[in-house]
Short mmCIF file of N, CA and C in Angstrom, two decimals:
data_model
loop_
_atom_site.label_atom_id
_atom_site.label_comp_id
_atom_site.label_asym_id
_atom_site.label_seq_id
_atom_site.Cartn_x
_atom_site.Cartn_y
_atom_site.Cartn_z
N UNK C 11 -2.56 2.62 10.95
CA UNK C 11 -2.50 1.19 10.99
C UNK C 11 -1.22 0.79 11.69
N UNK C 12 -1.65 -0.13 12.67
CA UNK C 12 -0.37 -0.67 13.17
C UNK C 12 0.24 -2.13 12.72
N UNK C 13 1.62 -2.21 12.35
CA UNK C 13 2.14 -3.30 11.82
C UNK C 13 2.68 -4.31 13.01
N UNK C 14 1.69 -5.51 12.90
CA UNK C 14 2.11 -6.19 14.41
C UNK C 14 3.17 -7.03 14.55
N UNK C 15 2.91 -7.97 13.04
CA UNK C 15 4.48 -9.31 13.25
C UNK C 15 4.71 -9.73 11.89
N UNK C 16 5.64 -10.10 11.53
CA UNK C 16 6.19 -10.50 10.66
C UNK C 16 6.94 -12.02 10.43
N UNK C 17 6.68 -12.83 9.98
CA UNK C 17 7.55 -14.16 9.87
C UNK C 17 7.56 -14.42 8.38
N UNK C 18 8.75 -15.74 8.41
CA UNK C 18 8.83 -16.04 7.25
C UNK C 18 7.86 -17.47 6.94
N UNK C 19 7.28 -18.01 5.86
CA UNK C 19 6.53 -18.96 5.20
C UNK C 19 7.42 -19.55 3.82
N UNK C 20 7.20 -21.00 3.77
CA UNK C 20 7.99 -21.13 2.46
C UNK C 20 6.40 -21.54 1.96
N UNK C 21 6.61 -21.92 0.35
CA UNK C 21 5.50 -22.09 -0.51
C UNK C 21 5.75 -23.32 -0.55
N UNK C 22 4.95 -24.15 -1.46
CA UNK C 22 4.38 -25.54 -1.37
C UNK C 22 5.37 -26.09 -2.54
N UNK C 23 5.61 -25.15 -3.51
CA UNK C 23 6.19 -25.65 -4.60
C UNK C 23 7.65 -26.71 -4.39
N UNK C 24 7.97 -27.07 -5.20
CA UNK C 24 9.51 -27.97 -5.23
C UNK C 24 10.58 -26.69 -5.18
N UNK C 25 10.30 -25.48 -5.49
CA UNK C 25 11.51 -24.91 -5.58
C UNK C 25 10.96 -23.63 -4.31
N UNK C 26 11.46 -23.76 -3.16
CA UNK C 26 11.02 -23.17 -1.69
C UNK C 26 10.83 -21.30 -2.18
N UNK C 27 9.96 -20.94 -1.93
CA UNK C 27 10.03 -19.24 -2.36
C UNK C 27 9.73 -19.02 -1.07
N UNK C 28 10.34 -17.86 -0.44
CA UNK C 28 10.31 -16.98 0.61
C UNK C 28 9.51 -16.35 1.03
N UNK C 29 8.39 -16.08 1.61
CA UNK C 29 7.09 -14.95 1.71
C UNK C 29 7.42 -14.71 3.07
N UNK C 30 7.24 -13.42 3.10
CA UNK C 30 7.17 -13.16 4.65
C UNK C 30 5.81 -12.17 4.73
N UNK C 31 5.24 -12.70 5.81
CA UNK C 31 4.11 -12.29 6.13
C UNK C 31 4.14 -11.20 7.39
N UNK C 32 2.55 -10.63 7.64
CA UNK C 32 2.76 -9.44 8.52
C UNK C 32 0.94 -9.24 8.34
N UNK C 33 1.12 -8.75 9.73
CA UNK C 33 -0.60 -8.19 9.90
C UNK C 33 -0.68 -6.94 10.72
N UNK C 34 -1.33 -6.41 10.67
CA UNK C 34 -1.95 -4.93 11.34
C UNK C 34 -3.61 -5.38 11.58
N UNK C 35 -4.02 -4.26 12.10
CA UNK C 35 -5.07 -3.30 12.46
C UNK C 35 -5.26 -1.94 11.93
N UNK C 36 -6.45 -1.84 11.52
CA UNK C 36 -6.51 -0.88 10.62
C UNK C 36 -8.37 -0.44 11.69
N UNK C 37 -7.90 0.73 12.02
CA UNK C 37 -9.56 1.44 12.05
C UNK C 37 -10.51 0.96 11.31
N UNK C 38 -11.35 0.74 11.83
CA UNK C 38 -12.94 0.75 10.75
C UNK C 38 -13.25 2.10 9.57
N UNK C 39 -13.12 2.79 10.30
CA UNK C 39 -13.79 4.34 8.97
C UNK C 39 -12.68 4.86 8.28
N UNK C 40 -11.69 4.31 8.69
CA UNK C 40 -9.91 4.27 7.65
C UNK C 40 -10.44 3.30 6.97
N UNK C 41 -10.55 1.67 6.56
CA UNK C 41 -10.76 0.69 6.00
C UNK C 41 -12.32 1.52 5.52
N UNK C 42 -12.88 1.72 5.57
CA UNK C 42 -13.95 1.77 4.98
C UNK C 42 -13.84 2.87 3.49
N UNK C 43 -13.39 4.14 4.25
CA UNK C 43 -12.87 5.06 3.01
C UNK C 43 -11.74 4.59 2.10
N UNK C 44 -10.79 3.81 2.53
CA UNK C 44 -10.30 3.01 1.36
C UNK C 44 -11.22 2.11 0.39
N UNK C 45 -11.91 1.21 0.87
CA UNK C 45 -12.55 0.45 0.15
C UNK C 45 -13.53 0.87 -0.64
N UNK C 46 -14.44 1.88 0.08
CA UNK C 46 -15.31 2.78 -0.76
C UNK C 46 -14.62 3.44 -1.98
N UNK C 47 -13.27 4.15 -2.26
CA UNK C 47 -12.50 4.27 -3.89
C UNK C 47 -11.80 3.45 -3.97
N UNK C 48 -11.49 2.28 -3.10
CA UNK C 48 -10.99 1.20 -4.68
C UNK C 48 -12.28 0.57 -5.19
N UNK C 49 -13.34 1.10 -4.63
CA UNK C 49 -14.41 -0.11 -5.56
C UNK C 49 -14.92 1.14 -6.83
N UNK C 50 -14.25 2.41 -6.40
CA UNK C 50 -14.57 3.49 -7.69
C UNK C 50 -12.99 3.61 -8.46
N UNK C 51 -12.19 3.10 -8.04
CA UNK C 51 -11.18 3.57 -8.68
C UNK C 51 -10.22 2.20 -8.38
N UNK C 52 -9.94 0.73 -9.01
CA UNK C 52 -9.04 -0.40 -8.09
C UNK C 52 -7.99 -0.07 -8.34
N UNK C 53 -7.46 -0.01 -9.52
CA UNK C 53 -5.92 0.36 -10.41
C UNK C 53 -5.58 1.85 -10.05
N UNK C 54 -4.14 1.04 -9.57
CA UNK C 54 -2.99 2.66 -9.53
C UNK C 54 -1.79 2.20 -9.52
N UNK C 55 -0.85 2.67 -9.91
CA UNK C 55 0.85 2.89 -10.08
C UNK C 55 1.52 3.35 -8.52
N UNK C 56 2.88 2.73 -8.29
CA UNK C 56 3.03 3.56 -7.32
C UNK C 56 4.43 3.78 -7.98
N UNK C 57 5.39 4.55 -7.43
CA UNK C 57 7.06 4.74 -7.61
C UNK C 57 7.68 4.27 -6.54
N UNK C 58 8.40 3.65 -6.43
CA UNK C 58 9.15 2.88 -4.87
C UNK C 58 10.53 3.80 -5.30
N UNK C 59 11.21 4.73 -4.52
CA UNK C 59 12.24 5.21 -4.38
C UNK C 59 13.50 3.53 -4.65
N UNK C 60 14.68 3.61 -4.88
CA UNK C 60 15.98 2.99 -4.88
C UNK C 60 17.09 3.88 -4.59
N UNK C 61 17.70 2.93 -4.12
CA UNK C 61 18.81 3.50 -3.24
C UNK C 61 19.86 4.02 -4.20
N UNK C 62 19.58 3.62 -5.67
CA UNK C 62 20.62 4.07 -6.76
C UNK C 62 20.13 5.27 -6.82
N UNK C 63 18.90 6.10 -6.45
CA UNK C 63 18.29 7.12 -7.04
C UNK C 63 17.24 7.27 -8.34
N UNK C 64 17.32 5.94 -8.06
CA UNK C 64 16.09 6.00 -9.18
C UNK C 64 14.98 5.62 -8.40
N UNK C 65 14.19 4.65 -9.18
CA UNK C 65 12.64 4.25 -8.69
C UNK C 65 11.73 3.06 -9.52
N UNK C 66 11.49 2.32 -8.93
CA UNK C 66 10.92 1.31 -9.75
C UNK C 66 9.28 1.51 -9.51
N UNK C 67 8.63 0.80 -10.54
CA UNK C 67 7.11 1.46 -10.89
C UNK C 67 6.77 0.08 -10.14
N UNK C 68 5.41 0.19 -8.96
CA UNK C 68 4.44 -1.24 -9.41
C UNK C 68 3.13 -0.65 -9.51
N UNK C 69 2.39 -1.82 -9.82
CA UNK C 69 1.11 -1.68 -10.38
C UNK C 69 0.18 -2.63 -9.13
N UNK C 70 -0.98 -1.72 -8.78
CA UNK C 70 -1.45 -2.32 -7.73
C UNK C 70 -3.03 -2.51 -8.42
N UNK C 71 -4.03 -3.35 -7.69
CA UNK C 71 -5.63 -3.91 -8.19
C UNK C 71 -5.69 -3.86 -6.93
N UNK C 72 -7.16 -3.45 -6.52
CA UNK C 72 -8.45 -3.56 -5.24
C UNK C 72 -9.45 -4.33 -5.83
N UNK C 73 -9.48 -5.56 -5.27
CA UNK C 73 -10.51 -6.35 -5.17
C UNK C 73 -11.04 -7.03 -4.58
N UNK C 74 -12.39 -6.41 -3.86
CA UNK C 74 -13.10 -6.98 -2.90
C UNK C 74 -12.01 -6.54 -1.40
N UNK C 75 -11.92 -7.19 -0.82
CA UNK C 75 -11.26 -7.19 0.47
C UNK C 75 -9.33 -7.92 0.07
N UNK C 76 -9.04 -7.77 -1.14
CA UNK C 76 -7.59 -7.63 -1.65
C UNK C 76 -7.00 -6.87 -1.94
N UNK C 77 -5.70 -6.56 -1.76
CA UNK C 77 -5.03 -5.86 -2.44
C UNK C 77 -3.64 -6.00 -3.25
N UNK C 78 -3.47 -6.36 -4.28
CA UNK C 78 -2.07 -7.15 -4.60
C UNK C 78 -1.15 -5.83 -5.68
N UNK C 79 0.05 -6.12 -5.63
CA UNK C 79 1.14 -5.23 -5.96
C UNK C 79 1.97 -6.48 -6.67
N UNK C 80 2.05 -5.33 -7.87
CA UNK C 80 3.43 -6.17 -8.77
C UNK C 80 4.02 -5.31 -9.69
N UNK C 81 5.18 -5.51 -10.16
CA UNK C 81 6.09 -5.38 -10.94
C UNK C 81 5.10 -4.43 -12.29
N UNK C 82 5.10 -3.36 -12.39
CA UNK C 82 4.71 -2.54 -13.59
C UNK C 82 5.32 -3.56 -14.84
N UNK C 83 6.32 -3.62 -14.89
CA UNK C 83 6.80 -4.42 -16.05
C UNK C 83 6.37 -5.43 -16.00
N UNK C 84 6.36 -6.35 -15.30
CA UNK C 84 5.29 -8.15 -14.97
C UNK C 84 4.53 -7.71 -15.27
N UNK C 85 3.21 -6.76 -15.14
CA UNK C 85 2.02 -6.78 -15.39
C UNK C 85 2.09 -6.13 -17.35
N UNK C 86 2.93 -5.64 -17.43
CA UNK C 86 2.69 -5.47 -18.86
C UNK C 86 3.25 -6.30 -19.62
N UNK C 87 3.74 -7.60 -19.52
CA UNK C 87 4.05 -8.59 -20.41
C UNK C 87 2.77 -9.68 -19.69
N UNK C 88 2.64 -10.25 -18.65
CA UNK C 88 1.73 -10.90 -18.62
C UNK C 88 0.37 -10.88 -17.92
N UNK C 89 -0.05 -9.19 -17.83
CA UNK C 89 -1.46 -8.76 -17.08
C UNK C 89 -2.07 -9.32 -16.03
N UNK C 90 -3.21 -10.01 -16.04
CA UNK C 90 -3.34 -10.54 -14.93
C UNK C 90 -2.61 -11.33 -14.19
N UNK C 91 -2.29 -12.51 -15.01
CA UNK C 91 -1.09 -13.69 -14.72
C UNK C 91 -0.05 -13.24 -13.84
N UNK C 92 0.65 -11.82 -13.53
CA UNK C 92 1.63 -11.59 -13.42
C UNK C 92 1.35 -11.60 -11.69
N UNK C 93 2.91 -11.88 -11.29
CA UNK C 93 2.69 -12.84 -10.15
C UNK C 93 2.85 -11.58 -9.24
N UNK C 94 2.00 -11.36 -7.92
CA UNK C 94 1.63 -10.14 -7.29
C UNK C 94 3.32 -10.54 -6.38
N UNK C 95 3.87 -9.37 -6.00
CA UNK C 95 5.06 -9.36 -5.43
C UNK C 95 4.62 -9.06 -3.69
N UNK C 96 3.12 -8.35 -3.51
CA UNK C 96 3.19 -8.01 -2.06
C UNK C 96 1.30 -8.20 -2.54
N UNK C 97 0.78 -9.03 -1.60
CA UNK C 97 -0.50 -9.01 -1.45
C UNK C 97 -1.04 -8.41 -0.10
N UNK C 98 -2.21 -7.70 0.07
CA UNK C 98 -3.03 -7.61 1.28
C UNK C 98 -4.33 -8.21 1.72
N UNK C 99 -4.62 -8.77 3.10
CA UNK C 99 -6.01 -9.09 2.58
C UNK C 99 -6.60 -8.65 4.05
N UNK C 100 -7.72 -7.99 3.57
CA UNK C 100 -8.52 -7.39 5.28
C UNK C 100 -9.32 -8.24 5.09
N UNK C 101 -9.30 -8.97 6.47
CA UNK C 101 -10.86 -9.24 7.45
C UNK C 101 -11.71 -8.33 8.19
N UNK C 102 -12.60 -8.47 7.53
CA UNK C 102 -13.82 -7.74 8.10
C UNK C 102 -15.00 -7.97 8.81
N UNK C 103 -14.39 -9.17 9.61
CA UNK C 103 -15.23 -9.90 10.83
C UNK C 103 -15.66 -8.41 12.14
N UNK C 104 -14.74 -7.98 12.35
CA UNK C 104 -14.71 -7.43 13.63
C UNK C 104 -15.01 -5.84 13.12
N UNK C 105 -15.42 -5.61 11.81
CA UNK C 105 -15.59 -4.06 11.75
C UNK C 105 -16.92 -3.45 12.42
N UNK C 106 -17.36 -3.86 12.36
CA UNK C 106 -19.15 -3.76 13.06
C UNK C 106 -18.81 -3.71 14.78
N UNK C 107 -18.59 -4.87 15.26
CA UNK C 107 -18.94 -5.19 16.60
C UNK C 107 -17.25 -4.36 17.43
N UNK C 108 -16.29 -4.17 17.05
CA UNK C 108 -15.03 -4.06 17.51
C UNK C 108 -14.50 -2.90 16.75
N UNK C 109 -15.16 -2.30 15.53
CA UNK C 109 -14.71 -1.19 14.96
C UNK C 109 -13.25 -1.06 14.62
N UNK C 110 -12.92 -2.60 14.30
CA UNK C 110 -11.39 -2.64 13.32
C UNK C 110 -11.80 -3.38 12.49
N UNK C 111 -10.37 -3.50 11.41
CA UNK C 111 -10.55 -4.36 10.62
C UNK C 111 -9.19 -4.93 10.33
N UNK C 112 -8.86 -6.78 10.42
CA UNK C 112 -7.78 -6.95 10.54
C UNK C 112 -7.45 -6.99 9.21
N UNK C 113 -5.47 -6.68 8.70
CA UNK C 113 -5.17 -7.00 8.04
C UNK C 113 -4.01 -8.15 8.02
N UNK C 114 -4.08 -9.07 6.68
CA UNK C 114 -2.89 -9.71 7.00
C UNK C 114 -1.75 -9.86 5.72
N UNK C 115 -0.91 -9.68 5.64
CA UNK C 115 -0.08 -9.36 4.47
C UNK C 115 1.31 -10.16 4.06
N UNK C 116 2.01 -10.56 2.71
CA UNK C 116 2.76 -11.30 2.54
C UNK C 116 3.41 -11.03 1.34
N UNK C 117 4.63 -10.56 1.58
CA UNK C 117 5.37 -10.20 0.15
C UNK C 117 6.77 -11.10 0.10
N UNK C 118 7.14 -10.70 -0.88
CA UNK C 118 8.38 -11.82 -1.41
C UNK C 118 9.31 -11.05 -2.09
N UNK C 119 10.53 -11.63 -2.24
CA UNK C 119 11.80 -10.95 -3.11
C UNK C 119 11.32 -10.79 -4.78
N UNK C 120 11.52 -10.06 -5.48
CA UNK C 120 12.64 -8.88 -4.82
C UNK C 120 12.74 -7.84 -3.76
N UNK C 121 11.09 -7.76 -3.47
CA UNK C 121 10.55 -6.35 -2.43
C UNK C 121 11.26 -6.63 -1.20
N UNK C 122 11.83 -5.75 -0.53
CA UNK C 122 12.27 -5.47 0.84
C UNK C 122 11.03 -5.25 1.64
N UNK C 123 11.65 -5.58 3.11
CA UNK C 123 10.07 -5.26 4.30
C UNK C 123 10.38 -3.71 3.58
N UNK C 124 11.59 -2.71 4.49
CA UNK C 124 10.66 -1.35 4.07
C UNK C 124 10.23 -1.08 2.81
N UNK C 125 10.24 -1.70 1.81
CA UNK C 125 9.38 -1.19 0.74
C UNK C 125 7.94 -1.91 0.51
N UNK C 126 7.54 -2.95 1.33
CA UNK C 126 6.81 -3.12 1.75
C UNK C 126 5.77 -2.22 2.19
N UNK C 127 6.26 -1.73 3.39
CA UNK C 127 5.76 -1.16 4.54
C UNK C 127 5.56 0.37 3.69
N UNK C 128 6.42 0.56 2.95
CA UNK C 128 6.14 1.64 2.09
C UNK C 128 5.18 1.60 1.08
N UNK C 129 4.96 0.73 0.52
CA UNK C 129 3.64 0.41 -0.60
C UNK C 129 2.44 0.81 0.38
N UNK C 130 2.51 0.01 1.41
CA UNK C 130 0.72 0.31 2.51
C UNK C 130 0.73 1.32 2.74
N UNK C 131 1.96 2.06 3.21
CA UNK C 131 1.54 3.79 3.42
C UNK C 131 1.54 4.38 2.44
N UNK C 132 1.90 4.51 1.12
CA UNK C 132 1.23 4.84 -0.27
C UNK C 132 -0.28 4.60 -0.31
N UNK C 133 -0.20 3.51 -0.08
CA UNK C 133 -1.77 2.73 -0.09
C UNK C 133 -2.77 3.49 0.57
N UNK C 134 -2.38 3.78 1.46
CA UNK C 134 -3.17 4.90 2.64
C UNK C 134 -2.85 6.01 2.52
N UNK C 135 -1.69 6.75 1.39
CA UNK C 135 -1.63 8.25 1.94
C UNK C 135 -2.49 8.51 0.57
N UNK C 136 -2.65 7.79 -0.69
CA UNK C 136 -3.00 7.91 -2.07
C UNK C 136 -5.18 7.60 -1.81
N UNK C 137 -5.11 6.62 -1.20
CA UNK C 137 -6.63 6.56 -1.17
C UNK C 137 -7.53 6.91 0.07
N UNK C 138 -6.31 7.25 1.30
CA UNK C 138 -7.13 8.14 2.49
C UNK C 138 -6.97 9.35 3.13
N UNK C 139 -5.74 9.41 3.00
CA UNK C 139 -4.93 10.94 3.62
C UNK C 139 -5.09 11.67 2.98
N UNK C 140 -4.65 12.18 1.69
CA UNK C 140 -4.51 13.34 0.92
C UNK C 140 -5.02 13.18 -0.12
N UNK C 141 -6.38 14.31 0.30
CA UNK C 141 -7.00 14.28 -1.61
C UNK C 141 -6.58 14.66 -2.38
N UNK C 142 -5.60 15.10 -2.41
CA UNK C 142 -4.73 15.99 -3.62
C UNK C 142 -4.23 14.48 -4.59
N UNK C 143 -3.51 13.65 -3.88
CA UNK C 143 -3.17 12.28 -4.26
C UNK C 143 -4.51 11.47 -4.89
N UNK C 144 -5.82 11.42 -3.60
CA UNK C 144 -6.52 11.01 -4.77
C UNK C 144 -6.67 11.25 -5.83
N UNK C 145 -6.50 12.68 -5.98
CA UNK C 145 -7.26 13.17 -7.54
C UNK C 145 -6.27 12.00 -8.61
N UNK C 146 -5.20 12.12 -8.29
CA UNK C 146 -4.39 11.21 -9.05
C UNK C 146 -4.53 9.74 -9.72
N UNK C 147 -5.28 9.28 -8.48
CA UNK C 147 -6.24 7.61 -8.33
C UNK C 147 -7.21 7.87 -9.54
N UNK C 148 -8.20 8.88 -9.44
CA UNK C 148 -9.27 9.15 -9.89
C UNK C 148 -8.76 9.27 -11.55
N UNK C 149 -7.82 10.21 -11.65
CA UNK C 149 -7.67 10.33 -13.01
C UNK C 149 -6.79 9.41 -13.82
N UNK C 150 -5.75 8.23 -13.57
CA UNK C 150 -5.51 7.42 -13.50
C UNK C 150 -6.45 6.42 -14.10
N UNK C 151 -7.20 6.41 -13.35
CA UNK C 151 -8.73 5.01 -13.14
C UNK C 151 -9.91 5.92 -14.67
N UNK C 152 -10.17 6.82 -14.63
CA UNK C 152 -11.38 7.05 -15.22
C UNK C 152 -10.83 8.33 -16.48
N UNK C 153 -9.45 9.03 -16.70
CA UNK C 153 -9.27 9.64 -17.85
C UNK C 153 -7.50 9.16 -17.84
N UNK C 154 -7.35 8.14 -18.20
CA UNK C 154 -5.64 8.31 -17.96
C UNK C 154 -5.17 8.83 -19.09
N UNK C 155 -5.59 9.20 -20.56
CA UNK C 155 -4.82 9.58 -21.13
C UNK C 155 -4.28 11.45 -20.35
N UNK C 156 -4.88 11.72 -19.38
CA UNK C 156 -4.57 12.63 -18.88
C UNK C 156 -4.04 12.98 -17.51
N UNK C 157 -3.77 11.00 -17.18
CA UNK C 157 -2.86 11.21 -16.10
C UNK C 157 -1.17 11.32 -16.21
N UNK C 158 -0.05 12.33 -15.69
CA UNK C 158 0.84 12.36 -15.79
C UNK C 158 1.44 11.63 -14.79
N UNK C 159 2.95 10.76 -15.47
CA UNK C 159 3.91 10.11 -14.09
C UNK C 159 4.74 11.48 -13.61
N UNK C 160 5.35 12.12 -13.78
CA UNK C 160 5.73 13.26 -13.35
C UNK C 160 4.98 13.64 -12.20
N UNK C 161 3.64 14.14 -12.20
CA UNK C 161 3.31 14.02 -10.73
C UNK C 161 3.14 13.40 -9.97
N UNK C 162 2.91 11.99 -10.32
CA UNK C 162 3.33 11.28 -9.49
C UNK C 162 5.02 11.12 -9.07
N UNK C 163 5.46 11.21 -9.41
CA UNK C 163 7.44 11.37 -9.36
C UNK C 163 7.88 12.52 -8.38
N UNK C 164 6.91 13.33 -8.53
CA UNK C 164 7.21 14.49 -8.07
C UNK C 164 6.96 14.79 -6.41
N UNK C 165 5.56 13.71 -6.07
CA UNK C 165 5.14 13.08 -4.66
C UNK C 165 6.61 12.56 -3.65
N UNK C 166 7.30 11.81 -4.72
CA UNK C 166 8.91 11.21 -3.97
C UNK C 166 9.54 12.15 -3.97
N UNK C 167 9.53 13.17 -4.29
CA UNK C 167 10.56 14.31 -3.52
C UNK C 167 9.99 15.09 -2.50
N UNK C 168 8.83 14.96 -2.28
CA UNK C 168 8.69 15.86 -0.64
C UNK C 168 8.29 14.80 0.98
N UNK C 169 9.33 14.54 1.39
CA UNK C 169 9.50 13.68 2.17
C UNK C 169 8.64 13.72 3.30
N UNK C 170 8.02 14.62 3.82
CA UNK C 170 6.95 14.80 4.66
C UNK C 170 5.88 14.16 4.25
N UNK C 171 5.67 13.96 3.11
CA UNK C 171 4.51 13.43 2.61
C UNK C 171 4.80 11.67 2.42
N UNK C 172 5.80 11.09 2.23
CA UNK C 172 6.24 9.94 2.34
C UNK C 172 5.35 9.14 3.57
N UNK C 173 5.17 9.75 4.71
CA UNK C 173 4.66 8.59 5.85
C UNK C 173 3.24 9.76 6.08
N UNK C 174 2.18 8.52 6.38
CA UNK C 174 1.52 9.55 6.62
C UNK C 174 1.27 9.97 8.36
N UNK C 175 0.27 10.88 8.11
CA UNK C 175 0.21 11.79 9.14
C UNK C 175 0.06 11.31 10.68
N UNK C 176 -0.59 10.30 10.75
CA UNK C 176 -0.54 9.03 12.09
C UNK C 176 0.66 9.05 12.74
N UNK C 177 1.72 8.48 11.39
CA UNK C 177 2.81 7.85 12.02
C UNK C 177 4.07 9.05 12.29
N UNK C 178 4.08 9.63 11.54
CA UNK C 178 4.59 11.56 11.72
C UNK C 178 4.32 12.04 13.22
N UNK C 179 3.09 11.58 13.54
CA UNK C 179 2.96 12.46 14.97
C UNK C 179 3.62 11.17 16.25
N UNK C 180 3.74 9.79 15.64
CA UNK C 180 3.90 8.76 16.36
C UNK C 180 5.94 9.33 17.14
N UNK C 181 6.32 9.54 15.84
CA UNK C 181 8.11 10.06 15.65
C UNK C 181 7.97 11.14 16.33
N UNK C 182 7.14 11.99 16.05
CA UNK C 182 7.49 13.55 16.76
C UNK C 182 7.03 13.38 18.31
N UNK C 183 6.20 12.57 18.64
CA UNK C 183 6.10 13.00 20.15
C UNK C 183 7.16 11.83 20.94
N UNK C 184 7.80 10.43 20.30
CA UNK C 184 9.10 9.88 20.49
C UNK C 184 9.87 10.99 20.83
N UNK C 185 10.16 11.99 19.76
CA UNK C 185 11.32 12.99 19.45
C UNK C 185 11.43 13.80 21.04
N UNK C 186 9.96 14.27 21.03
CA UNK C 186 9.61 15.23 22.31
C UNK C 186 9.72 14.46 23.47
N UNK C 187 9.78 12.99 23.37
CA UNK C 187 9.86 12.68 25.01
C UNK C 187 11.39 12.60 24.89
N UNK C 188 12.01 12.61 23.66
CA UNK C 188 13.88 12.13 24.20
C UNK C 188 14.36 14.02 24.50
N UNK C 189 13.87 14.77 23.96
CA UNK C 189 14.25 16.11 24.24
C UNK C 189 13.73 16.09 25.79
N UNK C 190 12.60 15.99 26.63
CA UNK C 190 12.41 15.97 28.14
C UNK C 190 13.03 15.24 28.50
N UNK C 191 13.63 13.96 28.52
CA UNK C 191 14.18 13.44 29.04
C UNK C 191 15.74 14.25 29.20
N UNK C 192 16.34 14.92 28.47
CA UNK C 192 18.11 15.50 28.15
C UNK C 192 18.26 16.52 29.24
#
């Protein structure tokens, strides 16, 4: 998926909140195998690395052609209510005739863009790249008393696996044209 633009939006309210928005393109049969397990599996956890060395938890829902992210802790004091910190939403006008599907996206403070940009590639390395990660979705969603956070915790320490495999080859052949060029 490519991330095209980004601006800022204020909200309607009396007290101005910040959203900054952003859209991509996403393949058709990428968007499709996502949507096909969040409609078997919507709920999952992610870990967002911090720069203190720790990691803060959010809690993400798939619904329908949404995807919203919030605060693990927000969602366990006020569940649904709890106010999504980074939403997604695909259009799926053009998947048929044009074989994409647009996305358009809008998160707010406290989240940073790269942790942003890091939730969607979670988003994609957990429900399309690596089945090993699905299994995680799966057991999570349908036996959690037997899902562990530890393995999930354990995903943030192997850094190769952090971006997925698209954008890995996007850096390495950058890398290879600045080495021909020297």
């Amino acid at each position: 998926m490519r991330l095209l633009r980004k601006y800022p939006r204020f909200g309607r309210s009396t007290i101005p909140t910040k959203r900054v928005l952003f859209c991509g393109v996403i393949p058709s049969l990428h968007y499709a195998e996502i949507e096909a397990k969040g409609r078997l599996c919507p709920r999952f956890v992610y870990a967002i690395p911090k720069d203190s060395g720790g990691f803060e938890m959010m809690y993400s829902e798939i619904h329908q052609h949404r995807v919203s992210f919030t605060s693990l802790e927000a969602f366990k004091a006020l569940q649904s209510s709890a106010p999504p910190l980074l939403e997604l939403f695909h259009y799926v006008d053009f998947q048929k005739s044009k074989d994409i599907v647009l996305m358009r996206g809008a998160y707010k403070n406290p989240l940073t863009s790269s942790e942003a940009v890091f939730l969607v590639n979670q988003l994609q390395m957990y429900y399309r790249i690596d089945p090993e990660r699905y299994k995680l979705v799966h057991t999570f969603n349908h036996n959690p008393m037997f899902f562990d956070f530890n393995v999930l915790l354990k995903n943030l320490d192997n850094p190769d696996k952090l971006t997925p495999s698209h954008m890995k080859m996007k850096s390495n052949s950058n890398s290879n044209a600045k080495e021909a060029d020297s």
